[in-house]
Amino acid sequence: MASKQSLSNLSDNALLSRLHKLVTREKQTTLSILVHLAEVDRRELYLAYGFSSLFDYCVGDLGYSRSAAGRRIASARIIRRYPEVFGLLESGAVNLCTVGLVAPILDDGNKDLLLREISGKTKLQVESIVARYKPPIAYRDRVRPVRVAVPQTRKKNHKHRK
């Protein structure tokens, strides 16, 4: 691991070159992690280690934050179901965040169109695309009892006259 001191001695070009190599390695590592997570999920290996779900395993054993675990699990499951998503991630056409956004609505019927639509799009653009696929939420009318506080009146001490 490079120290801050060793990095300060690098030229600008050398620093940027190293950074690009690291980012490439990070993307490759992330893709490898997703494939491994998909297989761990398929085999349900987390159960043998006392975790009730892959999510609990990712947070409790692998140390991911809840949001990072959720994105990786969603992407791993999508990759297992639709292997072409791996290629989109590998090429950078989509990322973990955008795959996670479409995961709940992606199915055999819309897969080709939806994957084409989200390729190369930003998170905000993908959120807009996803909104078109989700049916509007129909809120039920709710009746809630309302309590009205009635001030208590003090009983006056009336003396009875005889």
PDB file of C-alpha atoms in Angstrom, residues 9-76:
ATOM      1  CA  ASN A   9       7.202  12.035  -4.601  1.00  0.00           C
ATOM      2  CA  LEU A  10       5.418  10.889  -7.763  1.00  0.00           C
ATOM      3  CA  SER A  11       5.046  13.098 -10.811  1.00  0.00           C
ATOM      4  CA  ASP A  12       1.520  14.165 -11.750  1.00  0.00           C
ATOM      5  CA  ASN A  13       1.476  11.772 -14.710  1.00  0.00           C
ATOM      6  CA  ALA A  14       2.753   8.858 -12.645  1.00  0.00           C
ATOM      7  CA  LEU A  15       0.164   9.520  -9.920  1.00  0.00           C
ATOM      8  CA  LEU A  16      -2.709   9.687 -12.402  1.00  0.00           C
ATOM      9  CA  SER A  17      -1.452   6.579 -14.194  1.00  0.00           C
ATOM     10  CA  ARG A  18      -1.369   4.635 -10.924  1.00  0.00           C
ATOM     11  CA  LEU A  19      -4.827   5.853 -10.016  1.00  0.00           C
ATOM     12  CA  HIS A  20      -6.272   4.684 -13.337  1.00  0.00           C
ATOM     13  CA  LYS A  21      -4.673   1.263 -12.861  1.00  0.00           C
ATOM     14  CA  LEU A  22      -6.115   1.022  -9.346  1.00  0.00           C
ATOM     15  CA  VAL A  23      -9.596   1.973 -10.528  1.00  0.00           C
ATOM     16  CA  THR A  24      -9.401  -0.691 -13.249  1.00  0.00           C
ATOM     17  CA  ARG A  25      -8.304  -3.250 -10.659  1.00  0.00           C
ATOM     18  CA  GLU A  26     -11.087  -2.124  -8.305  1.00  0.00           C
ATOM     19  CA  LYS A  27     -13.730  -2.629 -11.018  1.00  0.00           C
ATOM     20  CA  GLN A  28     -12.354  -6.087 -11.820  1.00  0.00           C
ATOM     21  CA  THR A  29     -12.315  -6.983  -8.134  1.00  0.00           C
ATOM     22  CA  THR A  30     -15.889  -5.740  -7.685  1.00  0.00           C
ATOM     23  CA  LEU A  31     -17.077  -7.869 -10.605  1.00  0.00           C
ATOM     24  CA  SER A  32     -15.305 -10.877  -9.135  1.00  0.00           C
ATOM     25  CA  ILE A  33     -16.939 -10.204  -5.761  1.00  0.00           C
ATOM     26  CA  LEU A  34     -20.371 -10.058  -7.419  1.00  0.00           C
ATOM     27  CA  VAL A  35     -19.841 -13.426  -9.104  1.00  0.00           C
ATOM     28  CA  HIS A  36     -18.686 -14.915  -5.786  1.00  0.00           C
ATOM     29  CA  LEU A  37     -21.665 -13.423  -3.928  1.00  0.00           C
ATOM     30  CA  ALA A  38     -24.030 -14.889  -6.525  1.00  0.00           C
ATOM     31  CA  GLU A  39     -22.562 -18.343  -5.954  1.00  0.00           C
ATOM     32  CA  VAL A  40     -22.596 -17.982  -2.152  1.00  0.00           C
ATOM     33  CA  ASP A  41     -26.254 -16.960  -2.492  1.00  0.00           C
ATOM     34  CA  ARG A  42     -27.057 -19.897  -4.786  1.00  0.00           C
ATOM     35  CA  ARG A  43     -25.502 -22.344  -2.315  1.00  0.00           C
ATOM     36  CA  GLU A  44     -26.891 -20.478   0.737  1.00  0.00           C
ATOM     37  CA  LEU A  45     -23.493 -20.829   2.397  1.00  0.00           C
ATOM     38  CA  TYR A  46     -24.252 -18.034   4.865  1.00  0.00           C
ATOM     39  CA  LEU A  47     -26.720 -20.308   6.685  1.00  0.00           C
ATOM     40  CA  ALA A  48     -23.936 -22.609   7.897  1.00  0.00           C
ATOM     41  CA  TYR A  49     -22.272 -19.607   9.539  1.00  0.00           C
ATOM     42  CA  GLY A  50     -25.352 -18.573  11.486  1.00  0.00           C
ATOM     43  CA  PHE A  51     -26.602 -15.831   9.162  1.00  0.00           C
ATOM     44  CA  SER A  52     -30.254 -15.896   8.157  1.00  0.00           C
ATOM     45  CA  SER A  53     -29.671 -14.091   4.866  1.00  0.00           C
ATOM     46  CA  LEU A  54     -26.999 -13.093   2.408  1.00  0.00           C
ATOM     47  CA  PHE A  55     -27.604  -9.501   3.485  1.00  0.00           C
ATOM     48  CA  ASP A  56     -26.870 -10.303   7.132  1.00  0.00           C
ATOM     49  CA  TYR A  57     -23.745 -12.178   6.037  1.00  0.00           C
ATOM     50  CA  CYS A  58     -22.504  -9.253   3.921  1.00  0.00           C
ATOM     51  CA  VAL A  59     -23.006  -6.785   6.757  1.00  0.00           C
ATOM     52  CA  GLY A  60     -22.048  -9.024   9.673  1.00  0.00           C
ATOM     53  CA  ASP A  61     -19.163 -11.026   8.237  1.00  0.00           C
ATOM     54  CA  LEU A  62     -17.888  -9.112   5.207  1.00  0.00           C
ATOM     55  CA  GLY A  63     -18.235  -5.717   6.873  1.00  0.00           C
ATOM     56  CA  TYR A  64     -20.199  -3.938   4.154  1.00  0.00           C
ATOM     57  CA  SER A  65     -22.480  -1.066   5.069  1.00  0.00           C
ATOM     58  CA  ARG A  66     -26.178  -1.825   4.672  1.00  0.00           C
ATOM     59  CA  SER A  67     -26.431   0.170   1.444  1.00  0.00           C
ATOM     60  CA  ALA A  68     -23.237  -1.312  -0.042  1.00  0.00           C
ATOM     61  CA  ALA A  69     -24.435  -4.823   0.809  1.00  0.00           C
ATOM     62  CA  GLY A  70     -27.833  -4.147  -0.761  1.00  0.00           C
ATOM     63  CA  ARG A  71     -26.324  -2.853  -4.011  1.00  0.00           C
ATOM     64  CA  ARG A  72     -23.933  -5.775  -4.298  1.00  0.00           C
ATOM     65  CA  ILE A  73     -26.563  -8.403  -3.552  1.00  0.00           C
ATOM     66  CA  ALA A  74     -29.020  -6.894  -6.035  1.00  0.00           C
ATOM     67  CA  SER A  75     -26.309  -6.780  -8.700  1.00  0.00           C
ATOM     68  CA  ALA A  76     -25.074 -10.300  -7.932  1.00  0.00           C
TER      69      ALA A  76
END
